[in-house]
Structures are given as structure tokens and as C-alpha cells.
Amino acid sequence: MPGQEGVPSVFSPMSRTLGDLTYFTRSIIGMRPWKYDHSVHPIEWRTGQEKEAREQKKFRIGVMRDDGVVTPSPACARALEEVVSSLRASGHKVSDVHPPSPYEALVLGSLLLNADGCKTFRSFFRTGERTDSGAAQLSFYANLPRPLKYIHYLWVKYVRRDDIWAGLLKHWHEKSAFEQWKLVAKREAYKAKWHDWWEQEAKIDFMLTVPNATPAVPHNGMRDAVSSCGYTFLFNLLDYTCGVIPVTHVDRALDQLPPDFKLRALNGVARGAYKQYNASEMHGLPVGVQVVGQRLQEEKVLAIMERVEDALEKSGTGKYQQLEVE
């Protein structure tokens, strides 16, 4: 969206194979796009960074299993565990990590992204066009009268006792320039906190987590699950390099919710996500893992994604089985 700089926009290529993705990325950078696009960093493809990641014997890997907002579904948690087990079997040091609050990023990012009261994206619609169901929910709530929204916030926080959902709703309105600047300052402080944690405390080569709490939701499912985006939105806010690798498929026999699962006991964000989760109906859908590096580490992350695939193959788990193309 023109003018939206609170959360960096990301052009995310998708490909059938990891080799295709690496080839595409290397080719684009090889075209030296900074010669015709002022917004591109003038950085050549760093073969040394790629080679170092491919040849490093042992990695120190951090695993973020839960963002504290939406616990990964059984299918997504199983995919993550398969990768963790394969990397451990290959001799890498893998440990769980607890980074600075991902929930803080979700709140900050959502306020920054919609600081205009959801006006900009609606301004591009032509007669008869409509937005997707998730964006429609954001726009609807942003345009409710503020006294009504405050009453709803009080009900969510003190009657439902849902601090997670209430924290997202509390300041959901159009921001002044003064308010926007304060949010940007908070964003920069948050990014500094993450950098210090990664470099001084975690001291990891890369991070693993799920790309989403659930597999792909049904059409129009984002009406309920629109706020359940924290596992990727977090790294958009941080401007970190990430890549997603498919690992396995949803299995109706392995990925059912536990018998004592209660939807109403979840916070509002998680409840919206889990309304869509059904292992039987989602049987066969792809699930994967997210490889996370720091800023401007595209070559490193792509090479590490290759190492992850190799570890899966060596462990006997095997690479992701693609659909056959006729």
C-alpha cells in the first residue's frame, strides 16, 4: 500500500522446488535491480555466505514452538518436530528458545499496518469490487464508533477475561501522525530488543518455527482467522529473512485434536484459528516449517533450507512428496 511503511512490504516468491526458488532469487539479484529500482539494496549475490552455510558442520538452532498467542495445531507441531528430530540426528545442536514477546509484535504490527483506519486498501476498489473476508472484518471494526469499541474492549477484558484479544482491540482505530510516530519508535525499540536477544543471549545460527498455527484454511476462513498470522507477521515487522519448506501432509489419523480440547477456553485469536481446524477435512494438505535468519541473509537462509531438506532425507523421514504433474 503506498505510504504504508510501518511494516515493510514483502515480495515473496513461491516455487515448486527449493532449487527453483534459489535459481529465481539469484537470477533476480543478478539483474542488479538497484540500477532501476531506488528501493533495492545495492548488494550483489554473496556466494561466500551461501557456501559457508552449505559447508558449516554443526549449526546452533533455536526452536520457537509457541508464540504465546496461538499454539500450533497437531499437524503443524508434528511437522516441526520431524525437522527438529532430523537435525538432531545429523548432529546439530537444537534447543527451544523463548524470544522477546511475539504477542507484542502482533499488537504493534497490526496497529502500524492499519494506522490509516483501513482507508488505503479500500480506496483502490472499483465499483462492484469487494475485499476478502478477513480485511472486511478489520475494516468493519476500525469504523465502529470508539465509545462502542471501548465498551466491547471492557467486556472482552473483564467479563471474558481474555487479555490477549482485548490487547489487540484496545487501540484499534485510526491514528494521528503523533500516534503513528510513537508506534514507529516502539517498533524500533522492539527490533533492538530482538537483535540483542539473538546476538547476546540465544547466539543461534538460525531459528525454526511453524509458518502458521494451522494448515491452509478453507475459502473465506480468514473471516475468523485473520488475526492468527503471528508466526510470519512477527518477522515482517522485524524485517528478518525467512523461508518456508513443505515437510509433510495433514494426516487424519495422527493430527486430531485431543479429546479434552475446548474451543471456548482459547483466547479470541486462537479461537478464530481453531474454528477452521479439522484434521479429517484437511487430510492431505501440506504442512511445513519456517527457517528464520536475520536481516539481509537471503543466501544463508536458502542454503540452510537445503541443509534441512538433506537432514530430512538422511534421517529416513524423506523430502516432501509433491503432487504429480500430468
Short mmCIF file of C-alpha atoms in Angstrom, two decimals:
data_model
loop_
_atom_site.label_atom_id
_atom_site.label_comp_id
_atom_site.label_asym_id
_atom_site.label_seq_id
_atom_site.Cartn_x
_atom_site.Cartn_y
_atom_site.Cartn_z
CA MET A 1 0.00 0.00 0.00
CA PRO A 2 1.50 3.36 -1.00
CA GLY A 3 2.70 5.23 2.07
CA GLN A 4 2.43 2.25 4.41
CA GLU A 5 5.88 1.94 5.95
CA GLY A 6 5.01 0.79 9.44
CA VAL A 7 5.55 -2.87 8.45
CA PRO A 8 7.81 -3.47 5.42
CA SER A 9 6.07 -4.93 2.38
CA VAL A 10 7.47 -8.25 1.21
CA PHE A 11 7.56 -9.77 -2.25
CA SER A 12 7.61 -13.49 -1.51
CA PRO A 13 8.35 -15.80 -4.46
CA MET A 14 6.85 -19.29 -4.42
CA SER A 15 8.19 -22.21 -6.41
CA ARG A 16 7.69 -25.92 -6.88
CA THR A 17 11.18 -26.85 -5.64
CA LEU A 18 13.81 -25.25 -3.44
CA GLY A 19 16.25 -25.34 -6.37
CA ASP A 20 13.81 -23.27 -8.41
CA LEU A 21 13.48 -20.77 -5.58
CA THR A 22 17.25 -20.37 -5.24
CA TYR A 23 17.65 -20.03 -9.01
CA PHE A 24 14.92 -17.39 -9.18
CA THR A 25 16.31 -15.35 -6.28
CA ARG A 26 19.88 -15.50 -7.57
CA SER A 27 18.70 -14.51 -11.06
CA ILE A 28 16.74 -11.50 -9.82
CA ILE A 29 19.70 -10.24 -7.80
CA GLY A 30 21.97 -10.97 -10.76
CA MET A 31 19.92 -8.48 -12.79
CA ARG A 32 21.17 -5.77 -10.39
CA PRO A 33 17.69 -4.33 -9.77
CA TRP A 34 19.13 -1.41 -7.77
CA LYS A 35 20.08 0.07 -11.15
CA TYR A 36 16.42 0.65 -11.98
CA ASP A 37 14.66 0.49 -8.58
CA HIS A 38 15.76 3.02 -5.98
CA SER A 39 14.29 0.96 -3.11
CA VAL A 40 16.57 -2.07 -3.62
CA HIS A 41 19.74 -2.50 -1.57
CA PRO A 42 22.80 -2.49 -3.86
CA ILE A 43 24.06 -5.89 -2.69
CA GLU A 44 25.40 -8.46 -5.13
CA TRP A 45 24.68 -12.17 -4.62
CA ARG A 46 27.01 -13.24 -1.81
CA THR A 47 28.34 -16.63 -2.87
CA GLY A 48 30.59 -16.73 0.19
CA GLN A 49 27.64 -16.53 2.58
CA GLU A 50 25.85 -19.29 0.67
CA LYS A 51 28.96 -21.50 0.59
CA GLU A 52 29.63 -21.02 4.29
CA ALA A 53 26.09 -22.10 5.23
CA ARG A 54 26.31 -25.16 2.98
CA GLU A 55 29.65 -26.26 4.44
CA GLN A 56 29.23 -25.46 8.14
CA LYS A 57 29.49 -28.74 10.04
CA LYS A 58 27.24 -28.06 13.02
CA PHE A 59 24.55 -25.44 13.47
CA ARG A 60 23.22 -23.96 16.69
CA ILE A 61 19.47 -23.87 16.13
CA GLY A 62 16.72 -22.25 18.18
CA VAL A 63 13.16 -23.61 18.04
CA MET A 64 10.19 -21.36 18.82
CA ARG A 65 7.42 -23.89 19.42
CA ASP A 66 4.72 -21.47 20.55
CA ASP A 67 4.26 -17.73 20.11
CA GLY A 68 2.16 -17.46 23.26
CA VAL A 69 -0.91 -16.48 21.26
CA VAL A 70 -1.95 -19.48 19.16
CA THR A 71 -0.44 -22.87 19.96
CA PRO A 72 0.37 -24.75 16.73
CA SER A 73 -2.18 -27.37 15.69
CA PRO A 74 -1.19 -31.04 15.95
CA ALA A 75 -0.38 -31.22 12.21
CA CYS A 76 1.90 -28.17 12.27
CA ALA A 77 3.57 -29.20 15.54
CA ARG A 78 4.26 -32.64 14.10
CA ALA A 79 5.95 -31.16 11.01
CA LEU A 80 8.16 -29.00 13.21
CA GLU A 81 9.11 -31.96 15.41
CA GLU A 82 10.04 -34.07 12.38
CA VAL A 83 12.53 -31.40 11.30
CA VAL A 84 13.89 -30.96 14.83
CA SER A 85 14.45 -34.72 15.18
CA SER A 86 16.14 -34.94 11.77
CA LEU A 87 18.52 -32.06 12.53
CA ARG A 88 19.42 -33.55 15.91
CA ALA A 89 20.10 -36.88 14.22
CA SER A 90 22.50 -35.03 11.91
CA GLY A 91 24.46 -33.80 14.91
CA HIS A 92 23.26 -30.19 15.11
CA LYS A 93 22.60 -28.52 18.46
CA VAL A 94 18.88 -27.84 18.66
CA SER A 95 17.20 -26.24 21.67
CA ASP A 96 13.93 -24.49 22.46
CA VAL A 97 14.14 -20.71 22.70
CA HIS A 98 11.91 -18.03 24.18
CA PRO A 99 12.49 -14.76 22.33
CA PRO A 100 11.03 -11.34 23.17
CA SER A 101 7.23 -11.41 23.19
CA PRO A 102 5.79 -12.30 19.76
CA TYR A 103 2.46 -11.01 21.04
CA GLU A 104 3.97 -7.54 21.39
CA ALA A 105 4.89 -7.70 17.70
CA LEU A 106 1.36 -8.77 16.76
CA VAL A 107 -0.15 -5.79 18.58
CA LEU A 108 2.42 -3.30 17.27
CA GLY A 109 2.30 -4.62 13.72
CA SER A 110 -1.48 -4.66 13.49
CA LEU A 111 -1.72 -1.07 14.69
CA LEU A 112 1.01 0.11 12.32
CA LEU A 113 -0.40 -1.74 9.31
CA ASN A 114 -3.87 -0.31 9.83
CA ALA A 115 -2.97 3.10 11.24
CA ASP A 116 -4.98 4.76 8.47
CA GLY A 117 -8.19 3.14 9.70
CA CYS A 118 -8.09 0.68 6.78
CA LYS A 119 -8.78 3.51 4.31
CA THR A 120 -5.93 3.00 1.86
CA PHE A 121 -6.65 -0.53 0.71
CA ARG A 122 -10.33 0.30 0.32
CA SER A 123 -9.50 3.32 -1.83
CA PHE A 124 -8.40 1.11 -4.73
CA PHE A 125 -11.68 -0.76 -5.12
CA ARG A 126 -13.69 -0.20 -8.26
CA THR A 127 -17.45 -0.33 -8.43
CA GLY A 128 -18.65 -3.83 -7.60
CA GLU A 129 -15.34 -5.00 -6.13
CA ARG A 130 -15.11 -6.23 -2.58
CA THR A 131 -12.32 -7.18 -0.23
CA ASP A 132 -11.59 -10.58 1.28
CA SER A 133 -13.45 -11.61 4.40
CA GLY A 134 -10.50 -11.05 6.74
CA ALA A 135 -9.80 -7.50 5.61
CA ALA A 136 -13.52 -6.80 5.75
CA GLN A 137 -13.50 -7.72 9.46
CA LEU A 138 -10.60 -5.36 10.14
CA SER A 139 -12.29 -2.53 8.29
CA PHE A 140 -15.64 -3.11 9.99
CA TYR A 141 -14.17 -2.93 13.48
CA ALA A 142 -11.98 0.07 12.66
CA ASN A 143 -15.03 2.07 11.62
CA LEU A 144 -17.23 1.34 14.61
CA PRO A 145 -17.81 4.32 16.97
CA ARG A 146 -14.99 4.49 19.51
CA PRO A 147 -17.30 4.53 22.59
CA LEU A 148 -18.89 1.30 21.35
CA LYS A 149 -15.47 -0.26 20.77
CA TYR A 150 -14.35 0.74 24.25
CA ILE A 151 -17.37 -0.93 25.81
CA HIS A 152 -16.59 -4.07 23.78
CA TYR A 153 -12.96 -3.93 24.92
CA LEU A 154 -14.07 -3.74 28.58
CA TRP A 155 -16.38 -6.71 28.08
CA VAL A 156 -13.63 -8.82 26.47
CA LYS A 157 -11.05 -7.92 29.13
CA TYR A 158 -13.11 -8.01 32.32
CA VAL A 159 -16.06 -10.26 31.55
CA ARG A 160 -14.48 -12.78 29.19
CA ARG A 161 -11.09 -12.23 30.90
CA ASP A 162 -9.31 -12.50 27.56
CA ASP A 163 -6.27 -10.23 27.86
CA ILE A 164 -4.81 -11.37 24.52
CA TRP A 165 -7.84 -10.43 22.45
CA ALA A 166 -8.52 -7.30 24.50
CA GLY A 167 -4.97 -6.06 23.92
CA LEU A 168 -5.49 -6.24 20.16
CA LEU A 169 -8.84 -4.45 20.30
CA LYS A 170 -7.95 -1.66 22.72
CA HIS A 171 -6.39 0.82 20.27
CA TRP A 172 -8.00 -0.38 17.03
CA HIS A 173 -8.76 3.00 15.46
CA GLU A 174 -7.27 5.45 13.00
CA LYS A 175 -4.07 7.04 14.29
CA SER A 176 -2.88 10.62 14.19
CA ALA A 177 0.63 11.38 12.91
CA PHE A 178 1.71 11.82 16.54
CA GLU A 179 0.37 8.40 17.49
CA GLN A 180 1.93 6.82 14.40
CA TRP A 181 5.35 8.18 15.24
CA LYS A 182 5.14 6.77 18.75
CA LEU A 183 4.26 3.35 17.32
CA VAL A 184 7.28 3.51 14.98
CA ALA A 185 9.52 4.34 17.95
CA LYS A 186 8.13 1.32 19.80
CA ARG A 187 8.75 -0.84 16.73
CA GLU A 188 12.41 0.22 16.59
CA ALA A 189 12.85 -0.47 20.31
CA TYR A 190 11.29 -3.90 19.80
CA LYS A 191 13.63 -4.67 16.87
CA ALA A 192 16.61 -3.66 19.02
CA LYS A 193 15.39 -5.97 21.78
CA TRP A 194 15.23 -8.89 19.34
CA HIS A 195 18.69 -8.14 17.93
CA ASP A 196 20.23 -8.08 21.39
CA TRP A 197 18.44 -11.29 22.35
CA TRP A 198 19.64 -13.11 19.21
CA GLU A 199 23.25 -11.90 19.44
CA GLN A 200 23.84 -11.82 23.20
CA GLU A 201 21.54 -14.46 24.68
CA ALA A 202 20.40 -17.03 22.11
CA LYS A 203 23.58 -16.95 19.98
CA ILE A 204 21.95 -19.12 17.31
CA ASP A 205 22.71 -19.58 13.63
CA PHE A 206 19.05 -19.69 12.69
CA MET A 207 15.60 -20.29 14.11
CA LEU A 208 12.88 -22.81 13.32
CA THR A 209 9.17 -22.32 13.89
CA VAL A 210 5.87 -23.08 12.20
CA PRO A 211 4.75 -20.76 9.38
CA ASN A 212 1.21 -20.73 10.73
CA ALA A 213 -0.66 -22.29 13.63
CA THR A 214 -2.91 -24.29 11.28
CA PRO A 215 -2.69 -25.64 7.75
CA ALA A 216 -4.37 -23.67 4.95
CA VAL A 217 -7.87 -22.64 5.98
CA PRO A 218 -10.98 -23.04 3.80
CA HIS A 219 -12.12 -20.30 1.43
CA ASN A 220 -13.40 -17.34 3.48
CA GLY A 221 -11.86 -18.89 6.58
CA MET A 222 -9.88 -15.71 7.20
CA ARG A 223 -13.08 -14.08 8.44
CA ASP A 224 -12.36 -15.83 11.75
CA ALA A 225 -8.62 -16.44 11.44
CA VAL A 226 -7.49 -13.00 10.20
CA SER A 227 -5.63 -12.21 13.44
CA SER A 228 -3.89 -15.59 13.54
CA CYS A 229 -0.87 -14.53 11.50
CA GLY A 230 1.71 -14.04 14.22
CA TYR A 231 4.26 -16.64 13.14
CA THR A 232 5.01 -14.80 9.89
CA PHE A 233 3.84 -11.27 10.72
CA LEU A 234 6.43 -11.21 13.51
CA PHE A 235 9.28 -11.48 11.03
CA ASN A 236 7.70 -8.97 8.64
CA LEU A 237 7.84 -6.46 11.48
CA LEU A 238 11.46 -7.38 12.30
CA ASP A 239 12.44 -7.36 8.61
CA TYR A 240 14.08 -10.77 9.00
CA THR A 241 14.78 -13.26 6.22
CA CYS A 242 12.52 -16.33 6.25
CA GLY A 243 11.80 -19.29 4.03
CA VAL A 244 9.12 -21.97 4.29
CA ILE A 245 9.74 -25.61 3.39
CA PRO A 246 6.91 -28.14 2.99
CA VAL A 247 7.63 -31.17 5.18
CA THR A 248 4.64 -33.50 5.30
CA HIS A 249 0.86 -33.66 4.92
CA VAL A 250 -2.03 -33.47 7.34
CA ASP A 251 -2.94 -36.98 8.47
CA ARG A 252 -6.45 -37.59 9.79
CA ALA A 253 -5.14 -40.44 11.96
CA LEU A 254 -2.24 -38.52 13.53
CA ASP A 255 -3.40 -34.93 13.73
CA GLN A 256 -6.75 -34.95 15.53
CA LEU A 257 -7.29 -32.54 18.40
CA PRO A 258 -7.11 -34.14 21.87
CA PRO A 259 -10.39 -35.32 23.44
CA ASP A 260 -10.24 -32.62 26.14
CA PHE A 261 -9.82 -29.77 23.64
CA LYS A 262 -12.21 -26.88 24.36
CA LEU A 263 -12.59 -24.12 21.80
CA ARG A 264 -14.25 -21.71 24.20
CA ALA A 265 -11.29 -21.89 26.59
CA LEU A 266 -8.99 -20.28 23.99
CA ASN A 267 -8.24 -16.59 23.60
CA GLY A 268 -10.03 -14.76 20.79
CA VAL A 269 -7.15 -15.04 18.30
CA ALA A 270 -6.66 -18.77 18.85
CA ARG A 271 -10.39 -19.40 18.82
CA GLY A 272 -10.65 -17.82 15.36
CA ALA A 273 -7.84 -20.04 14.08
CA TYR A 274 -9.11 -23.28 15.59
CA LYS A 275 -12.64 -22.76 14.29
CA GLN A 276 -11.13 -23.77 10.95
CA TYR A 277 -9.02 -26.72 12.07
CA ASN A 278 -10.36 -30.15 11.16
CA ALA A 279 -7.77 -32.86 10.56
CA SER A 280 -10.25 -35.08 8.69
CA GLU A 281 -11.31 -32.36 6.26
CA MET A 282 -7.73 -31.10 5.92
CA HIS A 283 -6.31 -34.58 5.30
CA GLY A 284 -3.57 -34.39 2.67
CA LEU A 285 -2.91 -30.65 2.89
CA PRO A 286 0.78 -29.66 3.04
CA VAL A 287 2.37 -28.55 6.31
CA GLY A 288 5.87 -27.20 6.67
CA VAL A 289 8.40 -25.30 8.76
CA GLN A 290 9.77 -21.80 8.66
CA VAL A 291 13.53 -21.18 8.59
CA VAL A 292 14.36 -17.77 10.07
CA GLY A 293 17.56 -15.78 9.66
CA GLN A 294 18.37 -12.18 10.46
CA ARG A 295 18.14 -9.17 8.14
CA LEU A 296 19.54 -9.45 4.62
CA GLN A 297 20.52 -13.13 4.92
CA GLU A 298 18.75 -14.46 1.84
CA GLU A 299 21.71 -16.52 0.60
CA LYS A 300 22.27 -18.04 4.03
CA VAL A 301 18.61 -18.92 4.60
CA LEU A 302 18.23 -20.55 1.17
CA ALA A 303 21.35 -22.66 1.80
CA ILE A 304 20.07 -23.66 5.26
CA MET A 305 16.72 -24.67 3.76
CA GLU A 306 18.70 -27.04 1.54
CA ARG A 307 20.51 -28.42 4.61
CA VAL A 308 17.16 -29.02 6.31
CA GLU A 309 15.90 -30.97 3.31
CA ASP A 310 19.12 -33.02 3.33
CA ALA A 311 18.69 -33.79 7.05
CA LEU A 312 15.12 -34.98 6.46
CA GLU A 313 16.32 -37.28 3.69
CA LYS A 314 19.24 -38.69 5.71
CA SER A 315 17.04 -39.37 8.75
CA GLY A 316 14.67 -41.51 6.74
CA THR A 317 11.80 -39.05 7.02
CA GLY A 318 12.39 -38.09 3.41
CA LYS A 319 11.72 -34.93 1.47
CA TYR A 320 8.20 -33.66 0.95
CA GLN A 321 6.31 -35.71 -1.61
CA GLN A 322 4.96 -33.38 -4.28
CA LEU A 323 1.79 -33.80 -6.21
CA GLU A 324 2.34 -35.46 -9.55
CA VAL A 325 2.07 -33.12 -12.52
CA GLU A 326 0.34 -34.69 -15.51
#
